[in-house]
PDB file of C-alpha atoms and ligand atoms in Angstrom:
ATOM      1  CA  UNK L  23     141.697  45.152 112.164  1.00 50.00           C
ATOM      2  CA  UNK L  24     140.736  42.778 115.029  1.00 49.00           C
ATOM      3  CA  UNK L  25     137.245  43.364 116.605  1.00 49.00           C
ATOM      4  CA  UNK L  26     138.549  42.829 119.875  1.00 57.00           C
ATOM      5  CA  UNK L  27     141.769  45.384 119.384  1.00 80.00           C
ATOM      6  CA  UNK L  28     139.621  48.572 118.430  1.00 92.00           C
ATOM      7  CA  UNK L  29     138.374  51.469 120.791  1.00 95.00           C
ATOM      8  CA  UNK L  30     134.328  52.061 120.639  1.00 97.00           C
ATOM      9  CA  UNK L  31     132.743  54.305 122.390  1.00 97.00           C
ATOM     10  CA  UNK L  32     129.150  53.858 122.394  1.00 98.00           C
ATOM     11  CA  UNK L  33     127.637  57.806 123.074  1.00 98.00           C
ATOM     12  CA  UNK L  34     123.664  57.556 123.916  1.00 97.00           C
ATOM     13  CA  UNK L  35     121.735  60.298 122.055  1.00 98.00           C
ATOM     14  CA  UNK L  36     118.767  62.504 122.323  1.00 98.00           C
ATOM     15  CA  UNK L  37     115.782  60.804 120.256  1.00 98.00           C
ATOM     16  CA  UNK L  38     112.558  63.170 119.860  1.00 98.00           C
ATOM     17  CA  UNK L  39     109.953  62.148 118.189  1.00 98.00           C
ATOM     18  CA  UNK L  40     109.851  62.322 114.373  1.00 98.00           C
ATOM     19  CA  UNK L  41     106.703  64.819 114.943  1.00 98.00           C
ATOM     20  CA  UNK L  42     108.982  67.049 117.527  1.00 98.00           C
ATOM     21  CA  UNK L  43     111.712  66.738 114.536  1.00 98.00           C
ATOM     22  CA  UNK L  44     109.576  67.914 112.090  1.00 98.00           C
ATOM     23  CA  UNK L  45     108.226  70.644 113.716  1.00 98.00           C
ATOM     24  CA  UNK L  46     112.085  71.889 114.176  1.00 98.00           C
ATOM     25  CA  UNK L  47     112.742  71.119 110.680  1.00 98.00           C
ATOM     26  CA  UNK L  48     109.969  73.094 109.380  1.00 98.00           C
ATOM     27  CA  UNK L  49     110.487  76.309 111.437  1.00 98.00           C
ATOM     28  CA  UNK L  50     114.347  76.191 111.202  1.00 98.00           C
ATOM     29  CA  UNK L  51     114.636  75.479 107.537  1.00 98.00           C
ATOM     30  CA  UNK L  52     112.495  78.347 106.338  1.00 98.00           C
ATOM     31  CA  UNK L  53     115.268  80.625 107.249  1.00 98.00           C
ATOM     32  CA  UNK L  54     117.042  79.594 104.099  1.00 98.00           C
ATOM     33  CA  UNK L  55     114.367  78.030 101.771  1.00 98.00           C
ATOM     34  CA  UNK L  56     111.646  79.820 100.455  1.00 98.00           C
ATOM     35  CA  UNK L  57     109.852  76.327  99.829  1.00 98.00           C
ATOM     36  CA  UNK L  58     110.141  73.646 102.769  1.00 98.00           C
ATOM     37  CA  UNK L  59     107.361  70.907 103.352  1.00 98.00           C
ATOM     38  CA  UNK L  60     108.422  68.394 106.415  1.00 98.00           C
ATOM     39  CA  UNK L  61     106.434  65.774 107.358  1.00 98.00           C
ATOM     40  CA  UNK L  62     106.579  62.126 108.811  1.00 98.00           C
ATOM     41  CA  UNK L  63     105.842  59.595 106.044  1.00 98.00           C
ATOM     42  CA  UNK L  64     106.188  55.634 105.057  1.00 98.00           C
ATOM     43  CA  UNK L  65     109.868  55.500 103.848  1.00 98.00           C
ATOM     44  CA  UNK L  66     109.380  55.355 100.132  1.00 98.00           C
ATOM     45  CA  UNK L  67     111.328  51.688  98.796  1.00 98.00           C
ATOM     46  CA  UNK L  68     114.924  53.342  98.395  1.00 98.00           C
ATOM     47  CA  UNK L  69     116.269  50.475  96.237  1.00 98.00           C
ATOM     48  CA  UNK L  70     114.201  51.602  93.167  1.00 98.00           C
ATOM     49  CA  UNK L  71     115.471  55.198  91.118  1.00 98.00           C
ATOM     50  CA  UNK L  72     116.085  57.468  91.829  1.00 98.00           C
ATOM     51  CA  UNK L  73     117.965  56.268  95.013  1.00 98.00           C
ATOM     52  CA  UNK L  74     119.266  53.241  93.991  1.00 98.00           C
ATOM     53  CA  UNK L  75     120.121  52.337  97.665  1.00 98.00           C
ATOM     54  CA  UNK L  76     120.911  47.965  98.830  1.00 98.00           C
ATOM     55  CA  UNK L  77     117.496  48.060 101.268  1.00 98.00           C
ATOM     56  CA  UNK L  78     113.991  49.246 101.351  1.00 98.00           C
ATOM     57  CA  UNK L  79     114.289  51.453 104.179  1.00 98.00           C
ATOM     58  CA  UNK L  80     116.347  53.201 107.053  1.00 98.00           C
ATOM     59  CA  UNK L  81     114.102  51.711 109.916  1.00 98.00           C
ATOM     60  CA  UNK L  82     115.023  49.316 112.684  1.00 98.00           C
ATOM     61  CA  UNK L  83     117.639  50.208 115.274  1.00 98.00           C
ATOM     62  CA  UNK L  84     119.053  52.893 113.612  1.00 98.00           C
ATOM     63  CA  UNK L  85     122.425  54.015 114.896  1.00 98.00           C
ATOM     64  CA  UNK L  86     125.804  55.939 113.518  1.00 98.00           C
ATOM     65  CA  UNK L  87     128.995  55.023 113.441  1.00 98.00           C
ATOM     66  CA  UNK L  88     131.626  57.422 113.391  1.00 98.00           C
ATOM     67  CA  UNK L  89     134.803  55.979 112.680  1.00 98.00           C
ATOM     68  CA  UNK L  90     138.462  57.256 112.627  1.00 97.00           C
ATOM     69  CA  UNK L  91     138.709  60.538 111.166  1.00 96.00           C
ATOM     70  CA  UNK L  92     140.528  63.144 108.998  1.00 94.00           C
ATOM     71  CA  UNK L  93     143.657  62.418 112.037  1.00 94.00           C
ATOM     72  CA  UNK L  94     144.459  59.651 110.194  1.00 95.00           C
ATOM     73  CA  UNK L  95     144.685  61.223 106.887  1.00 94.00           C
ATOM     74  CA  UNK L  96     146.506  64.381 107.996  1.00 93.00           C
ATOM     75  CA  UNK L  97     149.337  65.423 108.072  1.00 94.00           C
ATOM     76  CA  UNK L  98     150.161  62.298 106.499  1.00 94.00           C
ATOM     77  CA  UNK L  99     148.216  59.196 106.015  1.00 95.00           C
ATOM     78  CA  UNK L 100     148.392  56.045 108.152  1.00 95.00           C
ATOM     79  CA  UNK L 101     148.154  53.383 105.691  1.00 95.00           C
ATOM     80  CA  UNK L 102     147.271  50.960 108.360  1.00 95.00           C
ATOM     81  CA  UNK L 103     143.885  52.397 108.805  1.00 97.00           C
ATOM     82  CA  UNK L 104     141.902  49.656 106.896  1.00 97.00           C
ATOM     83  CA  UNK L 105     138.561  48.663 107.843  1.00 98.00           C
ATOM     84  CA  UNK L 106     135.754  46.170 106.987  1.00 98.00           C
ATOM     85  CA  UNK L 107     132.237  46.966 106.905  1.00 98.00           C
ATOM     86  CA  UNK L 108     131.206  43.588 108.423  1.00 98.00           C
ATOM     87  CA  UNK L 109     133.832  44.239 111.504  1.00 97.00           C
ATOM     88  CA  UNK L 110     131.710  47.727 111.546  1.00 98.00           C
ATOM     89  CA  UNK L 111     128.509  46.511 111.645  1.00 98.00           C
ATOM     90  CA  UNK L 112     129.124  43.628 114.105  1.00 97.00           C
ATOM     91  CA  UNK L 113     130.774  46.888 116.654  1.00 97.00           C
ATOM     92  CA  UNK L 114     127.614  48.877 116.595  1.00 97.00           C
ATOM     93  CA  UNK L 115     125.723  45.164 118.050  1.00 97.00           C
ATOM     94  CA  UNK L 116     123.726  45.238 114.742  1.00 97.00           C
ATOM     95  CA  UNK L 117     125.714  41.860 112.363  1.00 96.00           C
ATOM     96  CA  UNK L 118     123.045  42.167 109.808  1.00 97.00           C
ATOM     97  CA  UNK L 119     122.939  45.805 109.139  1.00 98.00           C
ATOM     98  CA  UNK L 120     122.329  47.838 106.141  1.00 98.00           C
ATOM     99  CA  UNK L 121     124.970  50.970 105.975  1.00 98.00           C
ATOM    100  CA  UNK L 122     125.127  54.331 104.313  1.00 98.00           C
ATOM    101  CA  UNK L 123     127.113  57.094 104.310  1.00 98.00           C
ATOM    102  CA  UNK L 124     130.447  59.220 103.701  1.00 98.00           C
ATOM    103  CA  UNK L 125     134.164  57.872 103.848  1.00 98.00           C
ATOM    104  CA  UNK L 126     137.388  57.222 102.307  1.00 98.00           C
ATOM    105  CA  UNK L 127     137.885  54.284 100.306  1.00 98.00           C
ATOM    106  CA  UNK L 128     139.976  51.495  99.956  1.00 98.00           C
ATOM    107  CA  UNK L 129     143.146  52.700  98.643  1.00 98.00           C
ATOM    108  CA  UNK L 130     145.008  49.514  99.127  1.00 97.00           C
ATOM    109  CA  UNK L 131     142.416  48.026  96.690  1.00 97.00           C
ATOM    110  CA  UNK L 132     141.902  51.396  94.363  1.00 97.00           C
ATOM    111  CA  UNK L 133     145.005  51.836  94.224  1.00 97.00           C
ATOM    112  CA  UNK L 134     144.588  55.705  95.271  1.00 97.00           C
ATOM    113  CA  UNK L 135     143.186  57.662  97.453  1.00 98.00           C
ATOM    114  CA  UNK L 136     139.111  57.670  96.971  1.00 98.00           C
ATOM    115  CA  UNK L 137     135.699  59.259  97.967  1.00 98.00           C
ATOM    116  CA  UNK L 138     133.633  56.389  99.490  1.00 98.00           C
ATOM    117  CA  UNK L 139     129.977  56.118  99.242  1.00 98.00           C
ATOM    118  CA  UNK L 140     129.325  53.077 101.121  1.00 98.00           C
ATOM    119  CA  UNK L 141     125.586  51.476 100.301  1.00 98.00           C
ATOM    120  CA  UNK L 142     125.846  47.997 101.352  1.00 98.00           C
ATOM    121  CA  UNK L 143     123.244  45.513 103.059  1.00 98.00           C
ATOM    122  CA  UNK L 144     124.181  42.335 105.176  1.00 98.00           C
ATOM    123  CA  UNK L 145     120.789  40.501 105.024  1.00 94.00           C
ATOM    124  CA  UNK L 146     120.107  37.583 107.625  1.00 90.00           C
ATOM    125  CA  UNK L 147     120.808  34.973 105.005  1.00 93.00           C
ATOM    126  CA  UNK L 148     124.389  35.628 104.885  1.00 93.00           C
ATOM    127  CA  UNK L 149     123.739  37.386 101.374  1.00 97.00           C
ATOM    128  CA  UNK L 150     125.474  40.789 100.965  1.00 98.00           C
ATOM    129  CA  UNK L 151     124.165  43.641  98.335  1.00 98.00           C
ATOM    130  CA  UNK L 152     126.671  46.029  97.812  1.00 98.00           C
ATOM    131  CA  UNK L 153     125.693  49.184  95.771  1.00 98.00           C
ATOM    132  CA  UNK L 154     128.896  51.194  97.659  1.00 98.00           C
ATOM    133  CA  UNK L 155     130.287  53.454  95.119  1.00 98.00           C
ATOM    134  CA  UNK L 156     133.720  55.277  95.006  1.00 98.00           C
ATOM    135  CA  UNK L 157     134.920  58.415  93.041  1.00 98.00           C
ATOM    136  CA  UNK L 158     138.313  58.816  92.315  1.00 98.00           C
ATOM    137  CA  UNK L 159     140.687  61.529  90.213  1.00 98.00           C
ATOM    138  CA  UNK L 160     141.797  60.172  86.672  1.00 98.00           C
ATOM    139  CA  UNK L 161     145.552  60.991  87.532  1.00 96.00           C
ATOM    140  CA  UNK L 162     145.954  61.572  84.168  1.00 96.00           C
ATOM    141  CA  UNK L 163     143.069  64.164  83.091  1.00 97.00           C
ATOM    142  CA  UNK L 164     142.193  65.227  86.658  1.00 96.00           C
ATOM    143  CA  UNK L 165     138.277  64.050  85.695  1.00 97.00           C
ATOM    144  CA  UNK L 166     136.358  62.359  88.483  1.00 98.00           C
ATOM    145  CA  UNK L 167     136.103  58.483  87.703  1.00 98.00           C
ATOM    146  CA  UNK L 168     133.015  57.302  90.059  1.00 98.00           C
ATOM    147  CA  UNK L 169     132.939  53.771  89.887  1.00 98.00           C
ATOM    148  CA  UNK L 170     131.124  50.841  92.093  1.00 98.00           C
ATOM    149  CA  UNK L 171     133.530  49.186  95.115  1.00 98.00           C
ATOM    150  CA  UNK L 172     133.655  45.491  94.625  1.00 95.00           C
ATOM    151  CA  UNK L 173     135.234  45.025  98.098  1.00 98.00           C
ATOM    152  CA  UNK L 174     134.286  45.235 101.469  1.00 98.00           C
ATOM    153  CA  UNK L 175     136.537  47.906 103.080  1.00 98.00           C
ATOM    154  CA  UNK L 176     137.327  50.972 103.547  1.00 98.00           C
ATOM    155  CA  UNK L 177     140.259  53.218 105.013  1.00 97.00           C
ATOM    156  CA  UNK L 178     140.951  56.218 107.359  1.00 98.00           C
ATOM    157  CA  UNK L 179     137.137  57.721 108.124  1.00 98.00           C
ATOM    158  CA  UNK L 180     133.566  56.235 107.929  1.00 98.00           C
ATOM    159  CA  UNK L 181     130.467  58.409 109.000  1.00 98.00           C
ATOM    160  CA  UNK L 182     127.524  55.611 108.484  1.00 98.00           C
ATOM    161  CA  UNK L 183     124.102  55.116 109.206  1.00 98.00           C
ATOM    162  CA  UNK L 184     123.551  51.718 110.474  1.00 98.00           C
ATOM    163  CA  UNK L 185     119.654  50.313 110.619  1.00 98.00           C
ATOM    164  CA  UNK L 186     118.185  47.085 109.948  1.00 98.00           C
ATOM    165  CA  UNK L 187     117.042  48.565 106.454  1.00 98.00           C
ATOM    166  CA  UNK L 188     113.265  47.698 107.090  1.00 98.00           C
ATOM    167  CA  UNK L 189     110.489  50.166 105.897  1.00 98.00           C
ATOM    168  CA  UNK L 190     108.921  52.161 108.134  1.00 98.00           C
ATOM    169  CA  UNK L 191     108.482  55.847 109.320  1.00 98.00           C
ATOM    170  CA  UNK L 192     110.945  58.306 108.227  1.00 98.00           C
ATOM    171  CA  UNK L 193     111.303  62.265 108.223  1.00 98.00           C
ATOM    172  CA  UNK L 194     110.414  63.541 104.386  1.00 98.00           C
ATOM    173  CA  UNK L 195     112.313  66.654 104.023  1.00 98.00           C
ATOM    174  CA  UNK L 196     111.729  69.266 100.608  1.00 98.00           C
ATOM    175  CA  UNK L 197     113.159  72.245 100.294  1.00 98.00           C
ATOM    176  CA  UNK L 198     113.606  74.488  97.384  1.00 98.00           C
ATOM    177  CA  UNK L 199     114.832  77.729  96.363  1.00 98.00           C
ATOM    178  CA  UNK L 200     117.475  78.605  98.857  1.00 98.00           C
ATOM    179  CA  UNK L 201     117.565  82.613 100.128  1.00 98.00           C
ATOM    180  CA  UNK L 202     119.652  82.299 103.307  1.00 98.00           C
ATOM    181  CA  UNK L 203     123.461  81.638 103.469  1.00 97.00           C
ATOM    182  CA  UNK L 204     123.050  77.733 105.097  1.00 98.00           C
ATOM    183  CA  UNK L 205     122.340  74.751 102.384  1.00 98.00           C
ATOM    184  CA  UNK L 206     120.137  71.612 102.982  1.00 98.00           C
ATOM    185  CA  UNK L 207     122.513  69.425 105.416  1.00 98.00           C
ATOM    186  CA  UNK L 208     123.790  72.569 107.426  1.00 98.00           C
ATOM    187  CA  UNK L 209     120.289  74.264 107.583  1.00 98.00           C
ATOM    188  CA  UNK L 210     119.070  70.718 109.294  1.00 98.00           C
ATOM    189  CA  UNK L 211     122.071  70.353 111.188  1.00 98.00           C
ATOM    190  CA  UNK L 212     121.750  74.331 112.612  1.00 98.00           C
ATOM    191  CA  UNK L 213     118.113  73.905 113.283  1.00 98.00           C
ATOM    192  CA  UNK L 214     118.602  70.773 115.836  1.00 98.00           C
ATOM    193  CA  UNK L 215     121.251  72.517 117.407  1.00 98.00           C
ATOM    194  CA  UNK L 216     119.585  75.683 117.937  1.00 98.00           C
ATOM    195  CA  UNK L 217     116.177  73.917 119.441  1.00 98.00           C
ATOM    196  CA  UNK L 218     117.998  71.169 121.049  1.00 98.00           C
ATOM    197  CA  UNK L 219     121.596  72.750 122.434  1.00 98.00           C
ATOM    198  CA  UNK L 220     123.585  70.278 124.278  1.00 97.00           C
ATOM    199  CA  UNK L 221     121.495  67.565 123.774  1.00 98.00           C
ATOM    200  CA  UNK L 222     122.872  65.512 120.880  1.00 98.00           C
ATOM    201  CA  UNK L 223     120.566  64.415 117.987  1.00 98.00           C
ATOM    202  CA  UNK L 224     121.894  62.150 115.443  1.00 98.00           C
ATOM    203  CA  UNK L 225     120.141  61.923 112.281  1.00 98.00           C
ATOM    204  CA  UNK L 226     121.315  59.962 109.231  1.00 98.00           C
ATOM    205  CA  UNK L 227     119.646  59.266 105.896  1.00 98.00           C
ATOM    206  CA  UNK L 228     119.698  59.627 102.317  1.00 98.00           C
ATOM    207  CA  UNK L 229     118.842  63.359 100.418  1.00 98.00           C
ATOM    208  CA  UNK L 230     118.455  63.980  96.533  1.00 98.00           C
ATOM    209  CA  UNK L 231     119.326  67.200  95.159  1.00 98.00           C
ATOM    210  CA  UNK L 232     117.168  67.072  92.402  1.00 98.00           C
ATOM    211  CA  UNK L 233     117.731  70.329  90.172  1.00 98.00           C
ATOM    212  CA  UNK L 234     120.582  72.887  90.589  1.00 98.00           C
ATOM    213  CA  UNK L 235     124.295  72.627  90.801  1.00 98.00           C
ATOM    214  CA  UNK L 236     126.315  71.181  93.825  1.00 98.00           C
ATOM    215  CA  UNK L 237     129.861  71.858  94.933  1.00 98.00           C
ATOM    216  CA  UNK L 238     131.874  69.006  96.117  1.00 98.00           C
ATOM    217  CA  UNK L 239     135.280  67.175  96.123  1.00 98.00           C
ATOM    218  CA  UNK L 240     137.072  64.439  95.186  1.00 98.00           C
ATOM    219  CA  UNK L 241     140.457  63.966  97.692  1.00 97.00           C
ATOM    220  CA  UNK L 242     143.818  63.533  95.384  1.00 97.00           C
ATOM    221  CA  UNK L 243     146.093  60.756  96.173  1.00 96.00           C
ATOM    222  CA  UNK L 244     147.759  60.776  99.639  1.00 96.00           C
ATOM    223  CA  UNK L 245     149.933  63.889 100.116  1.00 95.00           C
ATOM    224  CA  UNK L 246     153.925  62.848 100.148  1.00 95.00           C
ATOM    225  CA  UNK L 247     154.525  66.106 102.002  1.00 95.00           C
ATOM    226  CA  UNK L 248     152.802  66.668 105.203  1.00 96.00           C
ATOM    227  CA  UNK L 249     149.399  69.123 104.702  1.00 96.00           C
ATOM    228  CA  UNK L 250     149.678  71.320 107.845  1.00 94.00           C
ATOM    229  CA  UNK L 251     147.500  73.900 106.936  1.00 94.00           C
ATOM    230  CA  UNK L 252     143.700  73.804 106.116  1.00 94.00           C
ATOM    231  CA  UNK L 253     144.944  76.252 103.239  1.00 95.00           C
ATOM    232  CA  UNK L 254     147.396  73.049 102.369  1.00 96.00           C
ATOM    233  CA  UNK L 255     144.115  70.664 102.285  1.00 95.00           C
ATOM    234  CA  UNK L 256     142.449  72.740 100.350  1.00 95.00           C
ATOM    235  CA  UNK L 257     145.089  72.978  97.449  1.00 96.00           C
ATOM    236  CA  UNK L 258     145.412  69.526  97.882  1.00 97.00           C
ATOM    237  CA  UNK L 259     141.863  68.386  97.524  1.00 97.00           C
ATOM    238  CA  UNK L 260     140.014  68.541  94.003  1.00 98.00           C
ATOM    239  CA  UNK L 261     136.763  71.012  93.778  1.00 98.00           C
ATOM    240  CA  UNK L 262     134.179  70.099  91.137  1.00 98.00           C
ATOM    241  CA  UNK L 263     130.836  71.353  90.075  1.00 98.00           C
ATOM    242  CA  UNK L 264     127.867  68.347  90.033  1.00 98.00           C
ATOM    243  CA  UNK L 265     124.663  68.056  88.157  1.00 98.00           C
ATOM    244  CA  UNK L 266     121.880  66.621  89.141  1.00 98.00           C
ATOM    245  CA  UNK L 267     120.540  64.408  90.336  1.00 98.00           C
ATOM    246  CA  UNK L 268     122.912  63.415  93.179  1.00 98.00           C
ATOM    247  CA  UNK L 269     122.334  61.007  95.729  1.00 98.00           C
ATOM    248  CA  UNK L 270     123.795  62.154  99.057  1.00 98.00           C
ATOM    249  CA  UNK L 271     124.233  59.663 101.769  1.00 98.00           C
ATOM    250  CA  UNK L 272     125.339  60.162 105.172  1.00 98.00           C
ATOM    251  CA  UNK L 273     124.833  61.745 108.632  1.00 98.00           C
ATOM    252  CA  UNK L 274     124.932  64.552 111.126  1.00 98.00           C
ATOM    253  CA  UNK L 275     125.219  65.433 114.550  1.00 98.00           C
ATOM    254  CA  UNK L 276     123.655  68.542 116.361  1.00 98.00           C
ATOM    255  CA  UNK L 277     126.050  68.397 119.040  1.00 98.00           C
ATOM    256  CA  UNK L 278     129.414  66.553 119.970  1.00 97.00           C
ATOM    257  CA  UNK L 279     129.750  65.563 123.819  1.00 96.00           C
ATOM    258  CA  UNK L 280     133.444  65.323 123.398  1.00 96.00           C
ATOM    259  CA  UNK L 281     134.394  62.490 120.953  1.00 97.00           C
ATOM    260  CA  UNK L 282     135.619  64.376 118.338  1.00 96.00           C
ATOM    261  CA  UNK L 283     132.334  63.783 116.218  1.00 97.00           C
ATOM    262  CA  UNK L 284     132.365  65.138 112.222  1.00 97.00           C
ATOM    263  CA  UNK L 285     129.217  66.800 112.699  1.00 97.00           C
ATOM    264  CA  UNK L 286     128.237  66.409 109.023  1.00 98.00           C
ATOM    265  CA  UNK L 287     129.285  63.967 106.641  1.00 98.00           C
ATOM    266  CA  UNK L 288     127.640  63.341 103.458  1.00 98.00           C
ATOM    267  CA  UNK L 289     128.783  61.961  99.427  1.00 98.00           C
ATOM    268  CA  UNK L 290     126.882  61.510  96.883  1.00 98.00           C
ATOM    269  CA  UNK L 291     126.949  59.159  93.957  1.00 98.00           C
ATOM    270  CA  UNK L 292     124.825  59.346  90.546  1.00 98.00           C
ATOM    271  CA  UNK L 293     123.643  57.579  87.648  1.00 98.00           C
ATOM    272  CA  UNK L 294     125.699  59.656  85.259  1.00 98.00           C
ATOM    273  CA  UNK L 295     129.673  59.325  86.029  1.00 98.00           C
ATOM    274  CA  UNK L 296     129.739  62.254  88.623  1.00 98.00           C
ATOM    275  CA  UNK L 297     130.269  61.625  92.521  1.00 98.00           C
ATOM    276  CA  UNK L 298     132.068  63.093  95.701  1.00 98.00           C
ATOM    277  CA  UNK L 299     132.156  64.566  98.901  1.00 98.00           C
ATOM    278  CA  UNK L 300     128.937  67.172  98.958  1.00 98.00           C
ATOM    279  CA  UNK L 301     129.591  70.472 100.265  1.00 98.00           C
ATOM    280  CA  UNK L 302     126.499  72.702  99.018  1.00 98.00           C
ATOM    281  CA  UNK L 303     124.752  73.960  95.811  1.00 98.00           C
ATOM    282  CA  UNK L 304     126.144  76.632  93.949  1.00 98.00           C
ATOM    283  CA  UNK L 305     122.401  78.072  92.033  1.00 98.00           C
ATOM    284  CA  UNK L 306     120.271  78.783  95.128  1.00 98.00           C
ATOM    285  CA  UNK L 307     117.302  79.590  92.750  1.00 98.00           C
ATOM    286  CA  UNK L 308     116.911  76.484  90.863  1.00 98.00           C
ATOM    287  CA  UNK L 309     118.122  74.292  93.679  1.00 98.00           C
ATOM    288  CA  UNK L 310     115.371  71.364  94.556  1.00 98.00           C
ATOM    289  CA  UNK L 311     116.154  68.861  97.576  1.00 98.00           C
ATOM    290  CA  UNK L 312     114.356  65.723  98.687  1.00 98.00           C
ATOM    291  CA  UNK L 313     115.374  64.045 101.868  1.00 98.00           C
ATOM    292  CA  UNK L 314     114.240  60.883 104.070  1.00 98.00           C
ATOM    293  CA  UNK L 315     116.063  60.464 107.409  1.00 98.00           C
ATOM    294  CA  UNK L 316     116.005  58.557 110.723  1.00 98.00           C
ATOM    295  CA  UNK L 317     116.559  59.626 114.428  1.00 98.00           C
ATOM    296  CA  UNK L 318     119.844  57.351 115.913  1.00 98.00           C
ATOM    297  CA  UNK L 319     119.500  56.177 119.021  1.00 97.00           C
ATOM    298  CA  UNK L 320     123.146  56.125 119.360  1.00 98.00           C
ATOM    299  CA  UNK L 321     126.540  56.849 118.156  1.00 98.00           C
ATOM    300  CA  UNK L 322     129.364  54.555 118.333  1.00 98.00           C
ATOM    301  CA  UNK L 323     132.005  56.244 117.907  1.00 98.00           C
ATOM    302  CA  UNK L 324     134.976  53.702 116.394  1.00 98.00           C
ATOM    303  CA  UNK L 325     138.981  53.962 116.608  1.00 97.00           C
ATOM    304  CA  UNK L 326     138.717  57.649 117.851  1.00 97.00           C
ATOM    305  CA  UNK L 327     141.779  59.280 116.308  1.00 95.00           C
ATOM    306  CA  UNK L 328     144.338  60.820 119.470  1.00 90.00           C
ATOM    307  CA  UNK L 329     144.001  64.254 119.832  1.00 75.00           C
ATOM    308  CA  UNK L 330     146.854  66.057 118.002  1.00 62.00           C
ATOM    309  CA  UNK L 331     149.492  67.735 119.721  1.00 54.00           C
ATOM    310  CA  UNK L 332     149.111  71.070 121.297  1.00 52.00           C
ATOM    311  CA  UNK L 333     150.618  73.249 118.946  1.00 46.00           C
TER     312      UNK L 333
HETATM  313 ZN1   ZN P   4     134.129  63.591 102.856  1.00 79.50          ZN
END
């Protein structure tokens, strides 16, 4: 991928104050969770357990990158859709970025399709701190394999929070004991949507599932037959119920102003060999979430797939 060839749209977002968002989330999450605490805090050192991220914080020039999308995967994979983390940082006008989030792993390096948990920092001194992970299927047993990604590339799609990776003020959200239908990230997204309407609010960061089980998927290797319906996609994906503590990285957007944005995308990793695409918690009585988020000042829409032909 050449930087000067790929299409990038810079989409401005609505940036309310952290205090304003805190109030909105406190009220919104109470509809789904019995115990909710939301406050503005100094970002904890995210390089430390239980976070294991590549930079201390998620502050400074926070923006989202929404790269490619399922349109490059379905109905059949486009194997030439390969992206480099460093190029994405440059396209987001932040060459020394810290990036975290969800995507598809580099199949040309991993050997098969995989889930990507991006977690890489390009330091100003040229040092690269790469703690990104991928999870893939053991093609013999169907089990999950979680491993470090020793490469700086990915495929097909990515939804990343891009920032300077500095310490600073963040929104801390703690929620436990779910009584409503919406899980943690959907609750956050829907709370923002209900309050801010068609003003797009973009949020990114990290959250932990500290207690309770989580429903996830790992993509199977690329299908040789076209996947033309949601039912076919669901049969192709492999679903898992994973154990705490899961570290989820990604982003969400409250409103799509017409760029075919992924409005919510979180992938998780762990220190116990499990990881993949986060869907929702499955033990509402037990579940405990804790997250740290920032509000992004823009979204960089990179290589938006063409709209599928109307059928
Ligand atoms: Zn995913």
